[in-house]
Amino acid sequence: MRILVITPIYNIEGRKELFHDSSAIHYLFNLIAEHHDVYVLNTYFASIRELSRFIKKDALKYFIFGYQYNSDNVKVEMIETQLLYKQVFLTKFQQKRLEKKICVIVNERNPNIICVHFPTSYYGVLNKALSNTPMIAILHQTDINRIKKYSNKEKLINYLNKNFLNIYARSHRIANEAKNLGLEVSDRIIFSGVSVDNSYMIENKFINNYCIRNLFYAGKLIKRKNLDLILSAFLKLEHLYPSKKLTLSIAGDGNQFNYLKSLAHYSSNIRFLGSKSRNEVLQIMSSSDVFIMPSVNETFGIVYLEAMSRGCITIGTKGEGIDGIIEDGINGFLVSPNEKDIFCCLEKVINLESWRLREISKSAINTAKKYNSQAASDNYEEIIFSNLSYTEP
């Protein structure tokens, strides 16, 4: 089967100067690509703050002629689109440029199906170019936010309902929000899975009279991750419970680094580790007790499952994509994205008895085993096949 994936976010190889937000879609397709011909069109949307990189000739060359690379047996072609300040939808020129590229790929590769992630990104593009090829849309949190803010919601909703064979969501919460907006969304969810082998899962944490000490955050240092709230809560905890000798390690980089560093200078127990590879992050999780990321506008968040697979007491955000996967007080905790709620949750966690910590840790590991990468890919593959009137080897 020939699958064309259209997405503005995908794993990027060989271009360190580009902003890489998430590899979640890559993790869904790298296993599917072992059995099927998967081709990805990464329609990278560059923010206005990236304009300076076009001073270099290579960057301008890639912008004009495109960029091709392989990522775990998946062929990827990138076409970059430069967005203007606060631009939400593509201009007519940008639409035509993307439409032309998509038509060329469809004619050359003759896909059996097209999987479109972040479909609102292609408003005004796909309805004209690909009418003869079955298309399915996969909604992310960004799509929901974009629809809610658009002045002509009905027009955008009608476009999605009319031009896609089926519409799916990346979490139950996104599906419910989409249905409430009037979108015809399937009950089947395209969920993510953690690609950590069971043998790496840490099942012996919190033995005897173990006390919580090491807190960990991994992700972009950007506003929506609410790391400033974690820092404020941690500083308060450190002051109230000096005997616990708490530490907070932070892996990642982003435009809030200097601001966050200034907040953290009051404590010698806060460490900024810089950008770390996925394997390095997993190793740090193995020696961490708590993983916390109270981010908003989070479609799913594989990093939560990775932390759970390492037995961490994992804290996510109420009402976000991980809500429902993390069950509050059962296999982790959920907080509202405010300092008070984060502080209260952390205070509760650091004072839990070791038997209770073991119980939550084991439940977290069992959840991670259930939401593994193979299960996620198999689920997605089944959904793709269900949208074809025939199958082809």
Short mmCIF file of C-alpha atoms in Angstrom, two decimals:
data_model
loop_
_atom_site.label_atom_id
_atom_site.label_comp_id
_atom_site.label_asym_id
_atom_site.label_seq_id
_atom_site.Cartn_x
_atom_site.Cartn_y
_atom_site.Cartn_z
CA MET A 1 0.00 0.00 0.00
CA ARG A 2 1.22 3.48 -0.89
CA ILE A 3 0.58 6.08 1.79
CA LEU A 4 1.16 9.81 1.42
CA VAL A 5 1.38 11.75 4.67
CA ILE A 6 0.96 15.52 4.63
CA THR A 7 1.94 17.29 7.82
CA PRO A 8 3.63 20.51 8.96
CA ILE A 9 5.42 18.67 11.80
CA TYR A 10 7.64 15.65 11.31
CA ASN A 11 11.03 14.34 12.35
CA ILE A 12 13.80 16.44 10.75
CA GLU A 13 17.20 15.07 9.76
CA GLY A 14 20.24 17.18 8.91
CA ARG A 15 18.71 20.60 9.54
CA LYS A 16 19.62 21.65 13.07
CA GLU A 17 18.71 25.26 12.31
CA LEU A 18 15.01 24.36 12.00
CA PHE A 19 12.59 24.29 14.92
CA HIS A 20 11.67 20.69 15.69
CA ASP A 21 8.50 20.52 17.77
CA SER A 22 7.65 16.83 17.95
CA SER A 23 8.42 13.40 16.46
CA ALA A 24 5.03 11.96 17.41
CA ILE A 25 3.83 11.50 13.82
CA HIS A 26 7.17 9.98 12.86
CA TYR A 27 6.82 7.42 15.65
CA LEU A 28 3.40 6.45 14.26
CA PHE A 29 4.68 5.84 10.72
CA ASN A 30 8.18 4.42 11.13
CA LEU A 31 6.75 0.99 11.98
CA ILE A 32 4.05 1.19 9.30
CA ALA A 33 6.85 1.94 6.80
CA GLU A 34 8.32 -1.51 7.47
CA HIS A 35 5.39 -3.04 5.53
CA HIS A 36 4.13 -0.23 3.30
CA ASP A 37 5.46 2.52 1.04
CA VAL A 38 5.21 5.67 3.16
CA TYR A 39 6.09 9.07 1.70
CA VAL A 40 5.90 12.20 3.83
CA LEU A 41 5.46 15.76 2.62
CA ASN A 42 6.66 17.91 5.51
CA THR A 43 5.19 21.35 4.83
CA TYR A 44 7.36 23.11 7.37
CA PHE A 45 5.80 26.43 8.37
CA ALA A 46 8.57 28.83 9.42
CA SER A 47 7.76 31.52 11.95
CA ILE A 48 8.76 35.13 11.39
CA ARG A 49 11.60 34.81 13.92
CA GLU A 50 13.36 32.36 11.57
CA LEU A 51 13.79 34.91 8.78
CA SER A 52 17.40 35.59 9.68
CA ARG A 53 18.51 32.11 8.65
CA PHE A 54 17.85 32.96 4.98
CA ILE A 55 21.04 35.00 5.04
CA LYS A 56 22.78 31.68 4.39
CA LYS A 57 22.68 30.46 0.78
CA ASP A 58 21.86 26.86 1.68
CA ALA A 59 18.73 27.90 3.57
CA LEU A 60 17.49 29.93 0.61
CA LYS A 61 18.29 27.05 -1.77
CA TYR A 62 16.26 24.62 0.35
CA PHE A 63 13.39 27.09 0.48
CA ILE A 64 13.28 27.43 -3.30
CA PHE A 65 14.02 23.85 -4.39
CA GLY A 66 12.92 21.80 -1.37
CA TYR A 67 14.80 19.36 0.83
CA GLN A 68 14.70 15.56 0.78
CA TYR A 69 15.88 13.11 3.41
CA ASN A 70 15.21 9.68 4.94
CA SER A 71 14.08 9.09 8.50
CA ASP A 72 13.86 5.46 9.68
CA ASN A 73 12.96 4.00 6.26
CA VAL A 74 10.52 6.84 5.57
CA LYS A 75 11.17 9.09 2.58
CA VAL A 76 10.50 12.71 3.47
CA GLU A 77 10.27 15.75 1.23
CA MET A 78 10.17 19.16 2.87
CA ILE A 79 8.67 22.27 1.35
CA GLU A 80 9.06 25.33 3.55
CA THR A 81 6.49 28.10 3.85
CA GLN A 82 7.42 31.40 5.48
CA LEU A 83 4.58 32.70 7.62
CA LEU A 84 4.08 36.36 8.42
CA TYR A 85 3.52 37.83 11.88
CA LYS A 86 0.44 36.25 13.49
CA GLN A 87 -0.50 34.58 10.20
CA VAL A 88 -3.01 31.75 10.72
CA PHE A 89 -4.06 30.64 7.23
CA LEU A 90 -2.07 30.47 3.99
CA THR A 91 -2.23 33.26 1.43
CA LYS A 92 -3.50 32.52 -2.08
CA PHE A 93 0.08 32.43 -3.37
CA GLN A 94 1.14 30.00 -0.63
CA GLN A 95 -1.92 27.84 -1.30
CA LYS A 96 -1.11 27.58 -5.01
CA ARG A 97 2.55 26.77 -4.32
CA LEU A 98 1.62 23.92 -1.96
CA GLU A 99 -1.15 22.71 -4.22
CA LYS A 100 1.28 22.46 -7.14
CA LYS A 101 3.77 20.45 -5.09
CA ILE A 102 1.08 18.08 -3.79
CA CYS A 103 -0.25 17.49 -7.31
CA VAL A 104 3.26 16.59 -8.53
CA ILE A 105 3.76 14.10 -5.69
CA VAL A 106 0.32 12.54 -6.18
CA ASN A 107 0.90 12.13 -9.92
CA GLU A 108 4.37 10.65 -9.40
CA ARG A 109 3.61 8.33 -6.48
CA ASN A 110 -0.06 7.49 -7.08
CA PRO A 111 -0.89 6.94 -3.40
CA ASN A 112 -3.76 4.71 -2.32
CA ILE A 113 -4.60 7.10 0.49
CA ILE A 114 -3.50 10.45 1.89
CA CYS A 115 -3.27 11.02 5.65
CA VAL A 116 -3.44 14.72 6.50
CA HIS A 117 -2.33 15.81 9.95
CA PHE A 118 -3.28 19.32 11.13
CA PRO A 119 -5.85 19.58 8.29
CA THR A 120 -6.82 23.19 9.05
CA SER A 121 -3.29 24.12 7.99
CA TYR A 122 -4.29 23.27 4.40
CA TYR A 123 -7.53 25.24 4.25
CA GLY A 124 -8.01 26.22 0.60
CA VAL A 125 -5.44 23.73 -0.71
CA LEU A 126 -6.49 20.10 -0.55
CA ASN A 127 -10.06 20.40 -1.73
CA LYS A 128 -8.91 21.34 -5.25
CA ALA A 129 -5.81 19.25 -5.66
CA LEU A 130 -6.67 15.75 -4.48
CA SER A 131 -10.31 15.03 -5.22
CA ASN A 132 -9.50 11.66 -6.85
CA THR A 133 -7.48 10.26 -3.97
CA PRO A 134 -9.09 9.21 -0.67
CA MET A 135 -8.06 11.59 2.11
CA ILE A 136 -8.46 11.28 5.84
CA ALA A 137 -7.92 14.13 8.30
CA ILE A 138 -6.30 13.75 11.70
CA LEU A 139 -7.12 16.55 14.13
CA HIS A 140 -4.60 17.88 16.63
CA GLN A 141 -5.14 20.43 19.38
CA THR A 142 -3.89 23.17 17.04
CA ASP A 143 -6.83 22.47 14.71
CA ILE A 144 -9.34 22.87 17.51
CA ASN A 145 -7.77 26.15 18.63
CA ARG A 146 -7.71 27.45 15.06
CA ILE A 147 -11.38 26.62 14.48
CA LYS A 148 -12.46 28.28 17.72
CA LYS A 149 -10.63 31.51 16.87
CA TYR A 150 -11.76 31.71 13.23
CA SER A 151 -14.46 34.28 12.56
CA ASN A 152 -16.19 32.03 10.01
CA LYS A 153 -16.22 28.72 11.91
CA GLU A 154 -19.02 27.21 9.86
CA LYS A 155 -17.11 27.66 6.60
CA LEU A 156 -14.03 25.94 7.99
CA ILE A 157 -16.05 23.12 9.55
CA ASN A 158 -17.95 22.55 6.31
CA TYR A 159 -14.65 22.42 4.42
CA LEU A 160 -13.36 19.66 6.70
CA ASN A 161 -16.59 17.66 6.67
CA LYS A 162 -16.94 17.90 2.89
CA ASN A 163 -13.40 17.25 1.66
CA PHE A 164 -12.24 14.34 3.80
CA LEU A 165 -13.48 10.77 3.63
CA ASN A 166 -13.24 10.52 7.41
CA ILE A 167 -12.00 12.72 10.24
CA TYR A 168 -10.12 11.32 13.24
CA ALA A 169 -8.68 12.84 16.39
CA ARG A 170 -5.47 12.26 18.32
CA SER A 171 -7.24 12.00 21.68
CA HIS A 172 -10.72 11.50 23.09
CA ARG A 173 -10.76 15.05 24.41
CA ILE A 174 -9.98 16.48 20.95
CA ALA A 175 -12.66 14.23 19.42
CA ASN A 176 -15.28 15.46 21.89
CA GLU A 177 -14.37 19.11 21.32
CA ALA A 178 -14.52 18.61 17.56
CA LYS A 179 -17.95 16.97 17.74
CA ASN A 180 -19.24 19.84 19.85
CA LEU A 181 -18.06 22.23 17.14
CA GLY A 182 -20.02 20.30 14.49
CA LEU A 183 -17.30 18.16 12.93
CA GLU A 184 -18.17 14.64 11.79
CA VAL A 185 -15.45 12.85 13.76
CA SER A 186 -14.97 9.10 14.03
CA ASP A 187 -15.06 7.45 17.45
CA ARG A 188 -11.77 5.71 16.65
CA ILE A 189 -8.76 7.56 18.05
CA ILE A 190 -5.31 7.74 16.45
CA PHE A 191 -3.34 7.60 19.66
CA SER A 192 0.42 7.69 20.17
CA GLY A 193 2.53 4.93 21.64
CA VAL A 194 5.74 4.88 23.58
CA SER A 195 8.60 3.18 21.75
CA VAL A 196 10.42 1.92 24.82
CA ASP A 197 11.10 -1.81 25.03
CA ASN A 198 9.51 -3.50 28.04
CA SER A 199 12.94 -4.61 29.22
CA TYR A 200 13.84 -0.98 29.89
CA MET A 201 10.87 -0.32 32.12
CA ILE A 202 11.80 0.40 35.73
CA GLU A 203 9.59 -1.63 38.04
CA ASN A 204 11.49 -1.43 41.32
CA LYS A 205 11.24 2.21 42.28
CA PHE A 206 10.14 3.45 45.69
CA ILE A 207 11.05 0.34 47.70
CA ASN A 208 11.10 0.29 51.51
CA ASN A 209 10.83 3.81 52.96
CA TYR A 210 11.88 5.66 49.84
CA CYS A 211 11.40 9.44 49.77
CA ILE A 212 10.80 11.58 46.68
CA ARG A 213 13.85 13.67 45.84
CA ASN A 214 14.46 14.08 42.10
CA LEU A 215 12.01 16.01 39.94
CA PHE A 216 12.42 16.21 36.17
CA TYR A 217 11.08 18.20 33.22
CA ALA A 218 11.92 17.52 29.56
CA GLY A 219 10.62 19.61 26.70
CA LYS A 220 10.85 22.95 24.95
CA LEU A 221 11.49 25.98 27.15
CA ILE A 222 8.51 27.87 25.76
CA LYS A 223 5.60 29.68 27.39
CA ARG A 224 2.86 27.09 26.89
CA LYS A 225 4.86 24.48 28.82
CA ASN A 226 4.41 26.55 32.02
CA LEU A 227 7.86 25.78 33.33
CA ASP A 228 7.86 29.09 35.23
CA LEU A 229 5.00 27.72 37.34
CA ILE A 230 7.03 24.59 38.11
CA LEU A 231 9.98 26.71 39.19
CA SER A 232 7.84 28.88 41.48
CA ALA A 233 6.24 25.82 43.07
CA PHE A 234 9.60 24.10 43.47
CA LEU A 235 11.20 27.10 45.18
CA LYS A 236 8.35 27.19 47.66
CA LEU A 237 8.61 23.45 48.33
CA GLU A 238 12.35 23.67 48.77
CA HIS A 239 11.87 26.39 51.38
CA LEU A 240 9.15 24.49 53.29
CA TYR A 241 10.83 21.06 53.16
CA PRO A 242 14.62 21.61 53.32
CA SER A 243 15.20 18.19 54.90
CA LYS A 244 13.90 16.43 51.78
CA LYS A 245 16.82 17.81 49.71
CA LEU A 246 14.73 18.16 46.54
CA THR A 247 16.31 18.64 43.13
CA LEU A 248 14.78 19.77 39.82
CA SER A 249 16.48 18.90 36.52
CA ILE A 250 15.37 20.58 33.29
CA ALA A 251 16.23 19.19 29.84
CA GLY A 252 15.53 21.25 26.74
CA ASP A 253 16.04 24.63 25.15
CA GLY A 254 13.84 27.41 23.87
CA ASN A 255 13.17 31.12 23.80
CA GLN A 256 12.36 31.31 27.53
CA PHE A 257 15.75 30.02 28.66
CA ASN A 258 17.09 33.34 29.99
CA TYR A 259 13.83 34.20 31.74
CA LEU A 260 13.60 30.78 33.40
CA LYS A 261 17.27 30.88 34.37
CA SER A 262 16.64 34.17 36.14
CA LEU A 263 13.80 32.62 38.15
CA ALA A 264 15.95 29.65 39.13
CA HIS A 265 19.00 31.55 40.37
CA TYR A 266 17.65 31.49 43.93
CA SER A 267 18.31 27.75 44.18
CA SER A 268 21.42 25.66 43.69
CA ASN A 269 19.23 22.56 43.36
CA ILE A 270 17.79 23.53 39.97
CA ARG A 271 19.86 22.28 37.03
CA PHE A 272 19.45 23.28 33.37
CA LEU A 273 20.82 20.37 31.35
CA GLY A 274 20.38 21.87 27.89
CA SER A 275 19.10 19.94 24.90
CA LYS A 276 19.30 16.16 25.32
CA SER A 277 18.76 13.26 22.93
CA ARG A 278 15.79 11.01 23.46
CA ASN A 279 17.98 8.23 24.87
CA GLU A 280 19.61 10.66 27.28
CA VAL A 281 16.19 11.83 28.44
CA LEU A 282 15.11 8.24 29.05
CA GLN A 283 18.23 7.60 31.10
CA ILE A 284 17.54 10.66 33.25
CA MET A 285 13.95 9.50 33.73
CA SER A 286 15.27 6.20 35.06
CA SER A 287 16.90 7.99 37.98
CA SER A 288 14.09 10.53 38.47
CA ASP A 289 11.20 10.16 40.88
CA VAL A 290 8.75 12.66 39.42
CA PHE A 291 8.18 13.89 35.89
CA ILE A 292 6.10 17.03 35.55
CA MET A 293 4.93 18.96 32.48
CA PRO A 294 1.79 21.08 33.05
CA SER A 295 1.67 22.29 29.44
CA VAL A 296 -1.37 23.54 27.55
CA ASN A 297 -2.44 22.96 23.94
CA GLU A 298 -0.77 19.55 24.11
CA THR A 299 -2.23 17.09 21.60
CA PHE A 300 -0.96 14.01 23.41
CA GLY A 301 2.59 14.13 24.72
CA ILE A 302 4.63 10.95 24.22
CA VAL A 303 7.06 12.19 26.86
CA TYR A 304 4.44 11.48 29.53
CA LEU A 305 4.25 7.83 28.48
CA GLU A 306 8.03 7.63 28.34
CA ALA A 307 8.21 8.89 31.91
CA MET A 308 5.51 6.45 32.99
CA SER A 309 7.41 3.60 31.37
CA ARG A 310 10.35 4.49 33.61
CA GLY A 311 8.16 4.28 36.70
CA CYS A 312 8.10 8.03 37.34
CA ILE A 313 5.24 9.63 39.23
CA THR A 314 4.00 11.56 36.22
CA ILE A 315 2.10 14.85 36.43
CA GLY A 316 0.19 16.16 33.41
CA THR A 317 -2.46 18.79 32.73
CA LYS A 318 -6.19 18.48 33.28
CA GLY A 319 -8.22 18.74 30.08
CA GLU A 320 -5.25 18.22 27.77
CA GLY A 321 -4.43 15.28 25.49
CA ILE A 322 -2.96 13.11 28.23
CA ASP A 323 -6.08 13.49 30.38
CA GLY A 324 -7.77 10.09 30.25
CA ILE A 325 -4.49 8.27 29.74
CA ILE A 326 -3.28 9.59 33.09
CA GLU A 327 -5.98 8.95 35.66
CA ASP A 328 -5.58 11.30 38.59
CA GLY A 329 -4.33 9.48 41.66
CA ILE A 330 -4.27 6.10 39.90
CA ASN A 331 -1.32 6.05 37.51
CA GLY A 332 -0.20 9.66 37.92
CA PHE A 333 -1.66 13.06 38.66
CA LEU A 334 -3.41 15.84 36.75
CA VAL A 335 -3.17 19.53 37.60
CA SER A 336 -4.64 22.78 36.42
CA PRO A 337 -1.95 24.99 34.88
CA ASN A 338 -1.58 27.38 37.80
CA GLU A 339 1.04 27.70 40.53
CA LYS A 340 -1.28 26.83 43.42
CA ASP A 341 -2.51 23.57 41.90
CA ILE A 342 1.01 22.54 40.85
CA PHE A 343 2.40 23.30 44.31
CA CYS A 344 -0.40 21.38 46.07
CA CYS A 345 0.08 18.36 43.82
CA LEU A 346 3.85 18.29 44.28
CA GLU A 347 3.47 18.74 48.03
CA LYS A 348 1.10 15.78 48.13
CA VAL A 349 3.42 13.63 46.02
CA ILE A 350 6.57 14.27 48.06
CA ASN A 351 4.70 13.32 51.22
CA LEU A 352 3.20 10.04 49.92
CA GLU A 353 4.23 6.83 51.61
CA SER A 354 6.50 4.52 49.63
CA TRP A 355 3.84 1.81 49.26
CA ARG A 356 1.52 4.35 47.63
CA LEU A 357 4.29 5.57 45.34
CA ARG A 358 5.00 1.96 44.28
CA GLU A 359 1.32 1.43 43.54
CA ILE A 360 1.08 4.49 41.30
CA SER A 361 4.41 3.69 39.65
CA LYS A 362 3.32 0.15 38.75
CA SER A 363 0.02 1.43 37.35
CA ALA A 364 1.96 3.94 35.25
CA ILE A 365 4.18 1.19 33.84
CA ASN A 366 1.14 -0.94 32.96
CA THR A 367 -0.38 2.03 31.13
CA ALA A 368 2.84 2.54 29.16
CA LYS A 369 2.84 -1.14 28.20
CA LYS A 370 -0.71 -0.78 26.89
CA TYR A 371 0.09 2.33 24.86
CA ASN A 372 3.19 1.00 23.16
CA SER A 373 4.42 2.05 19.72
CA GLN A 374 3.48 -1.22 18.03
CA ALA A 375 -0.10 -1.01 19.31
CA ALA A 376 -0.35 2.60 18.15
CA SER A 377 0.97 1.77 14.66
CA ASP A 378 -1.29 -1.28 14.34
CA ASN A 379 -4.29 0.84 15.30
CA TYR A 380 -3.39 3.50 12.73
CA GLU A 381 -2.79 0.89 10.03
CA GLU A 382 -6.21 -0.66 10.68
CA ILE A 383 -7.82 2.75 10.39
CA ILE A 384 -6.05 3.43 7.09
CA PHE A 385 -7.18 0.08 5.64
CA SER A 386 -10.74 0.70 6.77
CA ASN A 387 -10.84 3.77 4.52
CA LEU A 388 -9.95 1.88 1.35
CA SER A 389 -12.46 0.18 -0.88
CA TYR A 390 -9.69 -2.29 -1.78
CA THR A 391 -6.26 -3.17 -0.47
CA GLU A 392 -3.04 -3.58 -2.36
CA PRO A 393 0.09 -5.41 -1.20
#
